[in-house]
Every structure is written in structure tokens, then in C-alpha cells.
Tab-separated table of C-alpha atoms and ligand atoms in Angstrom:
chain	number	residue	atom	x	y	z
A	186	MET	CA	-18.476	19.893	-9.650
A	187	LEU	CA	-20.999	17.078	-9.875
A	188	THR	CA	-18.915	15.220	-12.414
A	189	THR	CA	-15.465	16.073	-11.079
A	190	ARG	CA	-13.746	14.217	-8.265
A	191	PRO	CA	-11.801	16.150	-5.607
A	192	ARG	CA	-8.219	17.016	-6.535
A	193	GLY	CA	-5.712	14.348	-5.571
A	194	THR	CA	-8.185	11.482	-5.696
A	195	ALA	CA	-8.553	8.800	-8.333
A	196	ASP	CA	-11.174	6.422	-9.624
A	197	ILE	CA	-9.834	2.919	-9.905
A	198	LEU	CA	-11.711	1.496	-12.846
A	199	PRO	CA	-12.490	-2.000	-14.078
A	200	GLY	CA	-9.357	-2.979	-15.958
A	201	GLN	CA	-7.277	-1.319	-13.196
A	202	THR	CA	-8.894	-2.964	-10.175
A	203	GLU	CA	-7.548	-6.307	-11.389
A	204	ASN	CA	-4.006	-4.949	-10.959
A	205	TRP	CA	-4.863	-3.765	-7.451
A	206	GLN	CA	-6.310	-7.143	-6.537
A	207	TYR	CA	-3.199	-8.820	-7.896
A	208	ILE	CA	-0.924	-6.692	-5.690
A	209	GLU	CA	-3.188	-7.094	-2.674
A	210	ASN	CA	-3.210	-10.866	-3.120
A	211	VAL	CA	0.583	-11.022	-3.298
A	212	ALA	CA	0.747	-8.886	-0.129
A	213	ALA	CA	-1.706	-11.145	1.711
A	214	ARG	CA	0.202	-14.278	0.643
A	215	VAL	CA	3.592	-12.943	1.720
A	216	CYS	CA	2.130	-11.833	5.046
A	217	ARG	CA	0.615	-15.235	5.693
A	218	GLU	CA	3.937	-16.905	5.033
A	219	TYR	CA	5.684	-14.608	7.498
A	220	GLY	CA	3.017	-15.044	10.192
A	221	TYR	CA	1.269	-11.664	9.881
A	222	ARG	CA	-2.499	-11.371	10.247
A	223	GLU	CA	-4.759	-8.717	8.838
A	224	ILE	CA	-6.103	-5.894	10.979
A	225	ARG	CA	-8.748	-3.397	9.845
A	226	THR	CA	-9.060	-0.152	11.758
A	227	PRO	CA	-11.401	2.797	11.110
A	228	ILE	CA	-10.692	5.271	8.322
A	229	PHE	CA	-11.120	8.120	10.849
A	230	GLU	CA	-9.873	8.507	14.390
A	231	HIS	CA	-9.816	11.156	17.092
A	232	THR	CA	-7.435	13.884	15.907
A	233	GLU	CA	-5.496	13.655	19.165
A	234	LEU	CA	-4.259	10.163	18.224
A	235	PHE	CA	-2.313	11.446	15.227
A	236	ILE	CA	-1.052	14.567	17.018
A	237	ARG	CA	0.368	12.304	19.721
A	238	GLY	CA	1.242	9.376	17.474
A	239	VAL	CA	2.718	10.959	14.358
A	240	GLY	CA	4.174	14.014	16.124
A	241	GLU	CA	3.132	17.620	16.491
A	242	SER	CA	6.031	19.078	14.538
A	243	THR	CA	5.708	16.817	11.502
A	244	ASP	CA	4.503	18.099	8.113
A	245	ILE	CA	1.712	15.547	8.269
A	246	VAL	CA	0.213	16.939	11.472
A	247	GLU	CA	1.033	20.583	10.785
A	248	LYS	CA	-0.153	20.827	7.212
A	249	GLU	CA	-1.602	17.676	5.762
A	250	MET	CA	-4.400	16.311	7.885
A	251	TYR	CA	-8.037	16.198	6.872
A	252	THR	CA	-9.508	17.313	10.167
A	253	PHE	CA	-13.094	18.286	10.842
A	254	ARG	CA	-15.623	18.568	13.650
A	255	ASP	CA	-18.354	15.976	13.536
A	256	ARG	CA	-21.918	16.769	14.513
A	257	GLY	CA	-21.078	15.963	18.113
A	258	GLU	CA	-18.334	18.635	18.068
A	259	ARG	CA	-15.543	16.037	18.271
A	260	SER	CA	-12.353	16.694	16.320
A	261	ILE	CA	-11.997	13.849	13.828
A	262	THR	CA	-9.190	13.190	11.336
A	263	LEU	CA	-9.105	10.957	8.268
A	264	ARG	CA	-6.124	8.709	8.922
A	265	PRO	CA	-2.950	10.052	7.267
A	266	GLU	CA	-1.148	6.757	7.993
A	267	GLY	CA	-1.811	3.418	9.660
A	268	THR	CA	0.671	2.990	12.495
A	269	ALA	CA	-1.024	5.208	15.094
A	270	SER	CA	-4.363	3.467	14.536
A	271	VAL	CA	-2.847	-0.002	14.913
A	272	VAL	CA	-1.116	1.098	18.114
A	273	ARG	CA	-4.441	2.375	19.405
A	274	ALA	CA	-6.131	-0.930	18.530
A	275	TYR	CA	-3.273	-2.872	20.158
A	276	LEU	CA	-4.023	-1.016	23.390
A	277	GLU	CA	-7.790	-0.607	23.192
A	278	ASP	CA	-8.437	-4.198	22.132
A	279	LYS	CA	-5.865	-5.491	24.624
A	280	LEU	CA	-3.782	-7.315	22.055
A	281	HIS	CA	-0.881	-6.736	24.455
A	282	ALA	CA	-2.521	-9.155	26.888
A	283	GLY	CA	-2.232	-12.064	24.401
A	284	PRO	CA	0.844	-13.927	23.150
A	285	GLN	CA	3.613	-11.626	21.913
A	286	PRO	CA	4.810	-10.609	19.424
A	287	VAL	CA	1.651	-9.435	17.685
A	288	LYS	CA	2.223	-9.297	13.922
A	289	THR	CA	-0.344	-7.416	11.857
A	290	TYR	CA	-0.787	-6.135	8.335
A	291	TYR	CA	-3.234	-3.773	6.644
A	292	ILE	CA	-4.125	-2.519	3.194
A	293	GLY	CA	-6.250	0.562	2.712
A	294	PRO	CA	-6.698	4.239	1.922
A	295	MET	CA	-4.846	7.037	3.738
A	296	PHE	CA	-5.431	10.786	3.414
A	297	ARG	CA	-2.953	13.640	3.270
A	298	TYR	CA	-3.554	17.178	2.059
A	299	ASP	CA	-0.382	17.276	-0.004
A	300	ARG	CA	0.324	18.940	-3.367
A	301	PRO	CA	-0.832	16.359	-5.907
A	302	GLN	CA	1.577	15.214	-8.609
A	303	ALA	CA	2.561	11.944	-10.277
A	304	GLY	CA	2.735	9.375	-7.468
A	305	ARG	CA	1.389	11.781	-4.858
A	306	LEU	CA	-2.300	11.838	-4.089
A	307	ARG	CA	-4.516	13.144	-1.343
A	308	GLN	CA	-6.231	9.804	-1.029
A	309	PHE	CA	-3.666	7.082	-1.560
A	310	HIS	CA	-3.297	3.478	-0.475
A	311	GLN	CA	-0.783	1.718	1.689
A	312	PHE	CA	0.108	-1.864	2.400
A	313	GLY	CA	1.648	-1.830	5.860
A	314	ILE	CA	2.759	-4.159	8.618
A	315	GLU	CA	3.224	-3.502	12.342
A	316	VAL	CA	4.883	-5.793	14.885
A	317	PHE	CA	4.603	-5.333	18.651
A	318	GLY	CA	6.699	-6.925	21.348
A	319	ALA	CA	9.697	-7.990	19.242
A	320	GLN	CA	12.815	-6.142	20.358
A	321	GLN	CA	15.400	-8.422	18.737
A	322	PRO	CA	17.419	-7.135	15.738
A	323	ALA	CA	16.164	-10.125	13.719
A	324	ALA	CA	12.684	-8.553	13.833
A	325	ASP	CA	14.054	-5.415	12.121
A	326	ALA	CA	15.602	-7.637	9.476
A	327	GLU	CA	12.399	-9.666	9.033
A	328	VAL	CA	10.339	-6.519	8.453
A	329	MET	CA	12.740	-5.260	5.772
A	330	ALA	CA	13.058	-8.755	4.278
A	331	LEU	CA	9.283	-9.045	4.009
A	332	ALA	CA	9.105	-5.746	2.126
A	333	MET	CA	11.848	-6.762	-0.287
A	334	ASP	CA	10.365	-10.248	-0.724
A	335	PHE	CA	6.996	-8.669	-1.573
A	336	TYR	CA	8.554	-6.348	-4.167
A	337	GLY	CA	10.596	-9.223	-5.550
A	338	ARG	CA	7.520	-11.395	-6.057
A	339	LEU	CA	5.962	-8.567	-8.063
A	340	GLY	CA	9.072	-8.525	-10.242
A	341	LEU	CA	10.520	-5.303	-8.808
A	342	ASP	CA	14.116	-6.341	-8.353
A	343	ASP	CA	15.941	-3.083	-9.073
A	344	LEU	CA	14.883	-1.191	-5.960
A	345	GLU	CA	17.200	0.475	-3.470
A	346	LEU	CA	16.815	-0.222	0.224
A	347	HIS	CA	18.253	2.658	2.273
A	348	ILE	CA	18.770	2.036	5.964
A	349	ASN	CA	19.910	4.071	8.937
A	350	SER	CA	19.703	4.035	12.709
A	351	LEU	CA	18.093	6.946	14.505
A	352	GLY	CA	19.097	5.596	17.922
A	353	CYS	CA	17.202	5.888	21.196
A	354	PRO	CA	15.978	9.130	22.853
A	355	GLU	CA	19.417	9.549	24.518
A	356	CYS	CA	21.214	9.348	21.163
A	357	ARG	CA	18.622	11.727	19.763
A	358	ALA	CA	19.318	14.308	22.466
A	359	VAL	CA	23.024	14.144	21.633
A	360	VAL	CA	22.542	14.554	17.900
A	361	ARG	CA	19.999	17.296	18.455
A	362	GLU	CA	22.506	19.311	20.397
A	363	LYS	CA	25.283	18.639	17.891
A	364	LEU	CA	23.036	19.665	15.011
A	365	GLN	CA	22.059	22.890	16.735
A	366	GLN	CA	25.718	23.674	17.364
A	367	TYR	CA	26.496	22.916	13.732
A	368	PHE	CA	23.667	24.944	12.188
A	369	GLN	CA	23.737	27.899	14.650
A	370	PRO	CA	26.347	29.938	12.726
A	371	VAL	CA	24.489	29.484	9.405
A	372	LEU	CA	20.980	29.712	10.788
A	373	ASN	CA	19.944	32.645	8.594
A	374	GLU	CA	21.060	30.788	5.458
A	375	LEU	CA	18.526	28.018	6.078
A	376	CYS	CA	15.070	28.164	4.520
A	377	THR	CA	12.317	29.546	6.761
A	378	ASN	CA	10.994	26.029	7.284
A	379	CYS	CA	14.360	24.823	8.558
A	380	GLN	CA	14.813	27.898	10.745
A	381	ASP	CA	11.660	26.739	12.453
A	382	ARG	CA	12.880	23.129	12.535
A	383	PHE	CA	16.126	24.291	14.139
A	384	THR	CA	14.498	24.568	17.550
A	385	ARG	CA	11.606	22.155	17.123
A	386	ASN	CA	13.130	19.216	15.266
A	387	PRO	CA	16.650	19.896	13.912
A	388	LEU	CA	16.996	16.333	12.572
A	389	ARG	CA	14.479	17.186	9.869
A	390	ILE	CA	16.907	19.754	8.425
A	391	LEU	CA	18.903	16.801	7.107
A	392	ASP	CA	15.903	15.885	4.974
A	393	CYS	CA	15.257	19.346	3.477
A	394	LYS	CA	15.109	19.511	-0.320
A	395	ALA	CA	16.003	23.252	-0.552
A	396	SER	CA	19.381	23.460	-2.258
A	397	ARG	CA	21.188	25.640	0.313
A	398	CYS	CA	19.889	23.539	3.234
A	399	ALA	CA	20.944	20.329	1.467
A	400	GLU	CA	24.380	21.833	0.798
A	401	LEU	CA	24.827	22.857	4.430
A	402	ALA	CA	23.502	19.519	5.666
A	403	ARG	CA	26.124	17.589	3.713
A	404	GLU	CA	28.764	17.918	6.425
A	405	ALA	CA	26.353	17.964	9.360
A	406	PRO	CA	26.621	15.419	12.174
A	407	THR	CA	24.277	12.436	11.776
A	408	THR	CA	22.508	10.120	14.194
A	409	ALA	CA	24.685	7.242	13.076
A	410	ASP	CA	27.699	9.178	14.416
A	411	CYS	CA	26.033	9.692	17.793
A	412	LEU	CA	24.743	6.215	18.635
A	413	CYS	CA	25.170	4.934	22.194
A	414	PRO	CA	26.862	1.505	22.542
A	415	ASP	CA	23.529	-0.390	22.826
A	416	CYS	CA	22.032	1.272	19.756
A	417	ARG	CA	25.247	0.743	17.834
A	418	ALA	CA	25.246	-2.974	18.742
A	419	HIS	CA	21.576	-3.348	17.778
A	420	PHE	CA	22.171	-1.749	14.390
A	421	GLU	CA	25.275	-3.879	13.793
A	422	LYS	CA	23.226	-7.020	14.368
A	423	VAL	CA	20.447	-5.830	12.065
A	424	ARG	CA	23.030	-5.317	9.341
A	425	GLN	CA	24.544	-8.754	9.961
A	426	HIS	CA	21.117	-10.364	9.572
A	427	MET	CA	20.561	-8.493	6.329
A	428	GLN	CA	23.898	-9.703	5.104
A	429	ASP	CA	23.076	-13.294	6.134
A	430	LEU	CA	19.818	-13.062	4.180
A	431	GLY	CA	21.740	-11.723	1.183
A	432	ILE	CA	19.586	-8.592	0.958
A	433	PRO	CA	21.591	-5.664	-0.404
A	434	TYR	CA	21.080	-2.258	1.204
A	435	ILE	CA	22.590	1.191	1.174
A	436	LEU	CA	23.715	2.636	4.497
A	437	ASP	CA	22.273	6.134	4.355
A	438	LYS	CA	23.353	8.158	7.370
A	439	ARG	CA	21.304	11.128	6.239
A	440	LEU	CA	18.054	9.181	6.191
A	441	VAL	CA	15.545	10.664	8.600
A	442	ARG	CA	11.883	9.898	8.331
A	443	GLY	CA	9.020	12.359	8.160
A	444	LEU	CA	7.285	10.923	11.223
A	445	ASP	CA	8.440	11.570	14.772
A	446	TYR	CA	7.987	8.130	16.315
A	447	TYR	CA	11.038	6.369	14.924
A	448	THR	CA	13.856	4.990	17.078
A	449	HIS	CA	16.720	2.687	16.035
A	450	THR	CA	16.343	1.235	12.541
A	451	ALA	CA	14.714	3.434	9.905
A	452	PHE	CA	14.516	2.557	6.231
A	453	GLU	CA	13.143	3.701	2.926
A	454	ILE	CA	12.802	1.917	-0.395
A	455	MET	CA	13.383	3.851	-3.594
A	456	ALA	CA	12.250	2.977	-7.094
A	457	PRO	CA	14.529	4.730	-9.577
A	458	GLY	CA	12.730	6.196	-12.558
A	459	ILE	CA	9.184	6.684	-11.296
A	460	GLY	CA	9.629	10.440	-10.951
A	461	ALA	CA	10.133	12.866	-8.095
A	462	GLN	CA	8.153	10.684	-5.701
A	463	SER	CA	10.540	7.756	-5.785
A	464	SER	CA	10.013	6.551	-2.225
A	465	ILE	CA	7.784	3.538	-2.686
A	466	GLY	CA	7.936	2.469	0.910
A	467	GLY	CA	9.343	3.274	4.294
A	468	GLY	CA	9.303	2.228	7.887
A	469	GLY	CA	11.278	1.576	10.990
A	470	ARG	CA	11.260	0.876	14.671
A	471	TYR	CA	9.168	2.901	17.113
A	472	ASN	CA	10.006	1.623	20.568
A	473	GLY	CA	8.505	4.609	22.392
A	474	LEU	CA	5.182	4.950	20.581
A	475	VAL	CA	3.020	2.469	22.489
A	476	GLU	CA	4.056	4.055	25.765
A	477	ALA	CA	3.518	7.571	24.367
A	478	CYS	CA	-0.035	6.499	23.526
A	479	GLY	CA	-0.642	5.448	27.128
A	480	GLY	CA	0.357	1.763	27.001
A	481	PRO	CA	3.059	-0.306	28.646
A	482	PRO	CA	6.607	0.062	27.271
A	483	THR	CA	6.442	-2.079	24.124
A	484	PRO	CA	8.833	-2.231	21.192
A	485	GLY	CA	7.236	-1.750	17.799
A	486	ILE	CA	8.394	-1.887	14.204
A	487	GLY	CA	6.760	-1.775	10.784
A	488	PHE	CA	6.549	-0.292	7.337
A	489	ALA	CA	4.086	1.104	4.835
A	490	LEU	CA	4.389	0.836	1.068
A	491	GLY	CA	2.520	3.118	-1.343
A	492	LEU	CA	0.398	1.076	-3.720
A	493	GLU	CA	0.034	3.829	-6.343
A	494	ARG	CA	3.810	4.149	-6.546
A	495	ILE	CA	4.198	0.375	-6.773
A	496	LEU	CA	1.770	0.394	-9.693
A	497	LEU	CA	3.735	3.199	-11.368
A	498	ALA	CA	6.936	1.184	-10.985
A	499	LEU	CA	5.296	-1.983	-12.325
A	500	GLU	CA	3.809	-0.148	-15.294
A	501	GLN	CA	7.048	1.602	-16.072
A	502	ARG	CA	8.992	-1.654	-16.016
A	503	GLY	CA	6.340	-3.585	-17.966
A	504	LYS	CA	5.876	-5.958	-15.040
A	505	LEU	CA	2.108	-5.916	-14.772
A	506	PRO	CA	0.709	-9.340	-15.572
A	507	ASP	CA	-1.811	-9.688	-18.366
A	508	ILE	CA	-4.855	-10.518	-16.302
A	509	LYS	CA	-7.739	-11.960	-18.275
A	510	VAL	CA	-11.074	-11.219	-16.667
A	511	GLY	CA	-14.654	-11.246	-17.846
A	512	PRO	CA	-16.826	-14.053	-19.154
A	513	VAL	CA	-15.386	-17.064	-20.922
A	514	VAL	CA	-18.690	-18.000	-22.487
A	515	PHE	CA	-21.306	-15.868	-24.204
A	516	LEU	CA	-24.758	-17.302	-24.534
A	517	ALA	CA	-26.500	-16.086	-27.670
A	518	ALA	CA	-30.222	-16.732	-27.954
A	519	ILE	CA	-32.902	-15.528	-30.337
A	520	GLY	CA	-36.627	-15.344	-29.608
A	521	ASP	CA	-38.520	-15.401	-26.308
A	522	ARG	CA	-38.463	-19.176	-25.804
A	523	ALA	CA	-34.793	-19.513	-26.661
A	524	ILE	CA	-34.001	-16.651	-24.284
A	525	ARG	CA	-35.845	-18.447	-21.468
A	526	GLU	CA	-33.971	-21.693	-22.188
A	527	GLY	CA	-30.742	-19.746	-22.527
A	528	PHE	CA	-31.238	-17.884	-19.289
A	529	SER	CA	-31.690	-21.179	-17.417
A	530	LEU	CA	-28.637	-22.661	-19.105
A	531	LEU	CA	-26.687	-19.522	-18.154
A	532	ALA	CA	-27.550	-20.159	-14.493
A	533	ARG	CA	-26.378	-23.798	-14.829
A	534	LEU	CA	-23.095	-22.707	-16.406
A	535	ARG	CA	-22.476	-20.215	-13.610
A	536	ALA	CA	-23.390	-22.808	-10.981
A	537	ALA	CA	-20.735	-25.046	-12.559
A	538	GLY	CA	-18.196	-22.261	-12.012
A	539	ILE	CA	-18.038	-21.144	-15.645
A	540	ALA	CA	-17.978	-17.342	-16.105
A	541	ALA	CA	-20.777	-16.720	-18.586
A	542	ASP	CA	-22.900	-13.849	-19.825
A	543	MET	CA	-25.701	-13.148	-22.282
A	544	ASP	CA	-27.402	-10.313	-24.126
A	545	TYR	CA	-29.828	-8.013	-22.304
A	546	GLN	CA	-30.453	-5.551	-25.103
A	547	GLY	CA	-32.558	-7.583	-27.540
A	548	ARG	CA	-29.795	-7.570	-30.150
A	549	SER	CA	-29.931	-9.625	-33.348
A	550	LEU	CA	-27.906	-12.856	-33.428
A	551	LYS	CA	-25.312	-11.165	-35.625
A	552	ALA	CA	-25.020	-8.250	-33.205
A	553	GLN	CA	-24.789	-10.649	-30.247
A	554	MET	CA	-21.917	-12.518	-31.873
A	555	LYS	CA	-20.176	-9.242	-32.672
A	556	TYR	CA	-20.536	-8.197	-29.030
A	557	ALA	CA	-19.235	-11.615	-27.884
A	558	GLY	CA	-16.194	-11.040	-30.092
A	559	LYS	CA	-15.610	-7.615	-28.568
A	560	MET	CA	-15.860	-9.042	-25.057
A	561	GLY	CA	-13.100	-11.468	-26.017
A	562	VAL	CA	-14.965	-14.596	-24.901
A	563	ARG	CA	-13.474	-17.948	-25.799
A	564	TYR	CA	-16.765	-19.736	-26.533
A	565	ALA	CA	-20.278	-18.902	-27.649
A	566	VAL	CA	-23.251	-21.105	-26.894
A	567	ILE	CA	-25.975	-20.417	-29.445
A	568	ILE	CA	-29.648	-21.340	-29.135
A	569	GLY	CA	-31.726	-20.610	-32.222
A	570	GLU	CA	-35.054	-21.983	-33.488
A	571	ASN	CA	-33.456	-25.175	-34.785
A	572	GLU	CA	-31.648	-25.987	-31.509
A	573	LEU	CA	-34.788	-25.174	-29.548
A	574	GLN	CA	-36.720	-27.855	-31.464
A	575	LYS	CA	-34.015	-30.466	-30.839
A	576	GLY	CA	-33.156	-29.425	-27.264
A	577	SER	CA	-29.556	-28.900	-28.349
A	578	VAL	CA	-27.107	-25.959	-28.512
A	579	VAL	CA	-24.351	-24.898	-30.874
A	580	LEU	CA	-20.997	-24.609	-29.130
A	581	ARG	CA	-18.693	-22.293	-31.039
A	582	ASP	CA	-14.979	-21.970	-30.415
A	583	MET	CA	-14.395	-18.269	-31.087
A	584	ILE	CA	-10.665	-18.641	-31.646
A	585	ALA	CA	-10.676	-21.726	-33.892
A	586	GLY	CA	-13.845	-20.526	-35.619
A	587	SER	CA	-15.232	-24.097	-35.455
A	588	GLN	CA	-18.575	-25.163	-34.041
A	589	ARG	CA	-20.621	-28.272	-33.259
A	590	GLU	CA	-24.150	-29.094	-32.192
A	591	ILE	CA	-24.369	-30.879	-28.832
A	592	SER	CA	-26.738	-31.364	-25.906
A	593	LYS	CA	-26.860	-28.858	-23.074
A	594	ASP	CA	-25.322	-31.331	-20.638
A	595	GLU	CA	-22.494	-32.038	-23.047
A	596	ALA	CA	-21.921	-28.315	-23.473
A	597	ILE	CA	-21.632	-27.832	-19.714
A	598	ARG	CA	-19.245	-30.797	-19.469
A	599	ALA	CA	-17.134	-29.565	-22.398
A	600	LEU	CA	-16.912	-26.043	-21.005
A	601	HIS	CA	-16.156	-27.289	-17.510
A	602	SER	CA	-13.089	-29.252	-18.604
B	1106	LIG	P1	5.459	7.265	5.094
B	1106	LIG	O1	6.866	7.296	4.662
B	1106	LIG	O2	4.808	8.553	5.441
B	1106	LIG	O3	5.370	6.246	6.304
B	1106	LIG	O4	4.576	6.591	3.956
B	1106	LIG	C1	4.923	5.324	3.457
B	1106	LIG	C2	4.740	5.269	1.961
B	1106	LIG	O5	3.419	5.680	1.596
B	1106	LIG	C3	5.631	6.204	1.182
B	1106	LIG	O6	6.904	5.629	0.987
B	1106	LIG	C4	4.880	6.315	-0.135
B	1106	LIG	O7	5.149	5.191	-0.955
B	1106	LIG	C5	3.444	6.269	0.295
B	1106	LIG	N1	2.886	7.617	0.355
B	1106	LIG	C6	3.011	8.527	1.351
B	1106	LIG	N2	2.352	9.657	1.037
B	1106	LIG	C7	1.801	9.477	-0.177
B	1106	LIG	C8	0.981	10.275	-1.046
B	1106	LIG	N3	0.587	11.500	-0.704
B	1106	LIG	N4	0.607	9.750	-2.240
B	1106	LIG	C9	0.983	8.489	-2.589
B	1106	LIG	N5	1.743	7.696	-1.804
B	1106	LIG	C10	2.148	8.169	-0.618
B	1106	LIG	C11	4.237	5.936	6.982
B	1106	LIG	O8	3.127	6.212	6.603
B	1106	LIG	C12	4.476	5.090	8.206
B	1106	LIG	N6	3.192	4.832	8.866
B	1106	LIG	C13	5.192	3.805	7.849
B	1106	LIG	C14	5.424	2.916	9.016
B	1106	LIG	C15	4.670	1.873	9.416
B	1106	LIG	N7	6.427	3.006	9.842
B	1106	LIG	C16	6.319	2.063	10.777
B	1106	LIG	N8	5.254	1.383	10.522
């Protein structure tokens, strides 16, 4: 146990963290360009927030939350997603009192007690955005455009954007009734899960992976067929904007999301070929959520993208950049005095912004040079007895295999350029 991490978690090691930083930097840059600012909320919240926010009848709330009582007997939950927390912060920190819309983004770990497999973890990471106070269809298009722009900048240009409209609560009531009428005669053919969904949340039957349910759902009524005129017009405009931006999408009338808060536009982004967990991002509008959490009626929209799945897609397509990290210079010194001189020179190199390292194991010069080679440094700066006498160093180009004796100042200048 002491040397095993909990199932569904991962260590992100040196050599991998560089890829994460690369993705996070691209996310931050895209967000800045679109006018989104970072928000950081706690990793845990009061359980009630997610029950209210995500929805009582969702798989997340019913089966997947990490919930515990703290020492003060409060029910606490590790956040399974970011939207509910950002809504809470929007209200608690009175962001609604400032200029609207409020455009935020976040990157961080989320927790779901799901069955681990490739691309599905119990602690995973999302890059998400949330916008409050923007009801126009162009905001829906901007959110989807930002996601696709982000993927595009990473070199993921073969993704599928699926979009649908789930309508407003009135449209939902209509489709709910139609779905119940449709499934009533075949109720006992549905899986036990869907039999339960039939009364609680019949829309989710459309999303069931069980073969008989999927077969029966094929001809079922969809939200898109039940939209009221306003919702239909909104969705039409969203689609026009997407067309104007030249962003291809697939109209997927059977798309329903696993969280209860969605209204109007809902979307999911699929990466073919990364396995069963091909959804690398999803989001949509949630115009009722702020109010449901006790705030003023406020339109909201956003997405979250799974970073582990993005990494899988990048790896699989050979799109990860070759990021060179580690020291550029290795300082090799022999003998106590040379080590003292070397250690001071190391500090000067670092102060000049040159990534440099030296030996801390008392290795021989030969062993130090071998280590420098293994570390893949470009240059070695060598201080031996001879250089110590003359106050010079040997600067060795590890690739060319050439070297010259120069002063310390010259070495710093040469390495700086
Ligand atoms: P979601 O669809 O539950 O939406 O999650 C978004 C993305 O997170 C998924 O498409 C997937 O890439 C990743 N993801 C989810 N669960 C796991 C897991 N167990 N392991 C690895 N990756 C996972 C939400 O979370 C909403 N909050 C999105 C949103 C924001 N909607 C509006 N604003």
C-alpha cells in the first residue's frame, strides 16, 4: 500500500510534466486572446452544491462523488467538475455585481469514482471555461470556437464537434412527455438503469450504451424535434455563426449530456481513435443554473476538456512537441578549490539566465563528463588544476567535440549569446 497509488490516479513525472505545461500554456494563451481570465476555486465544496448544481439524478451525483464528513461533521465532496464551483464563486464573490459578461477559465484536477480504463481516471484534469451574462447566440459560437481553436493550435485538426439543442425547460417538458409515451410500451425491454431513468430523467435513455436501449432509442423523439420557436431561432443563429466562422460540426440530435444543468446548445468533441473514451471535451449552455443555486436569473455557458484524453490524442497522432528541458551547461570541476570556484561560476551562469548544473557526488572528471553526456547538455565548462592556476576555464562544445580555454567572463558571454 505504501508504494502504490490509489486506483484511477496517476503520477505525472518529469518528462511528462513538460507536456502538461505546454498544453496549459496554450490554453492560457487562447483564453487571454478571447478575453477569459483565470479563476481558481477550492478542490472541495459542500456536497449540497453538486447535488443542486450537477443534478440529483445524474450518474455523477448518484454514483461517482468522493464524499466524506470532515471533522466538523460537514458533508464535503471533492469536486467532480468545475461549473458548479464557478457558479458558486460568481454568486458568493459577487462577480454578478461587476461588468457583464464575466468570462472565466480554469485548469485543475477533478474527481469521479468511475471505473478506471484508458482515458478514464478517478482523478483527472480539465481545462474549462464559463461565461456568465451572455445570452446571445454568438456567445455559444465563441465558446465552441475557442475549444476548436485550442485543439487546432495543439495540432488536433481531425476532431468531430457534435452539437445539439436541448431547448428551455418548456421544450424539455414536451420532450419528456413524448419520450415517456414512446418508451412506455417497451419499458420492460429497457435496461434496469433506463427503467429508472424513465420516470426520473427519460432524456438520458437516449444516451444509454446498452444495445437494446440504443436500438429502441434510434427512432425516439428528440429535443431538437420539440424546440419552441425561441429555442429554435436561437439554435439557428448559433449554427449560422458557426458556419460564418467556417467551423465544421455534426448536428447530433441524440446528443444529451450527462449533467442536468444544460439548456439550449449542448456540444461534445470526439477524438476518433483514442479508445472507448473518445469524448475529449463537452459543454453547453446552462441558463437556469445560477438561479437554481440561489442567484439572479443569469445565462451561463461553458465547456470542459479532459487533459488526459487530449494527451492521448496528441501522443497517438505524434503531435507532442519535442520539448528540450534540463541544463544547457554542465560545470565539471576537480578538487576542493576548483569546486569552490566552479560553484561560484555556476551561480553567475544561473544569474545570467543560463540553465547550468554541476556534480554533487564527488565523481572523477571522466565520470562527470560521462554524466554531462547523459544529461544531454550542449556545453561543458571544465575547471581543473591548470585552469585554476590561470583563472581560466575550458569551454567544451559537446556536439562539435571542440574546446577552447577562455576567461570566466568570456565563457559567460559566449554561453549567454
Ligand atoms: P463532462 O462531459 O462531464 O462535462 O466532462 C468534460 C470532459 O472531461 C469530458 O469530455 C472528458 O474529456 C473529461 N472527463 C470526464 N470524466 C473523466 C474521467 N473520469 N477521466 C478522464 N477524463 C474525464 C463537465 O464536466 C462540465 N462541467 C462541462 C461544462 C462546463 N459544461 C459547461 N461548462
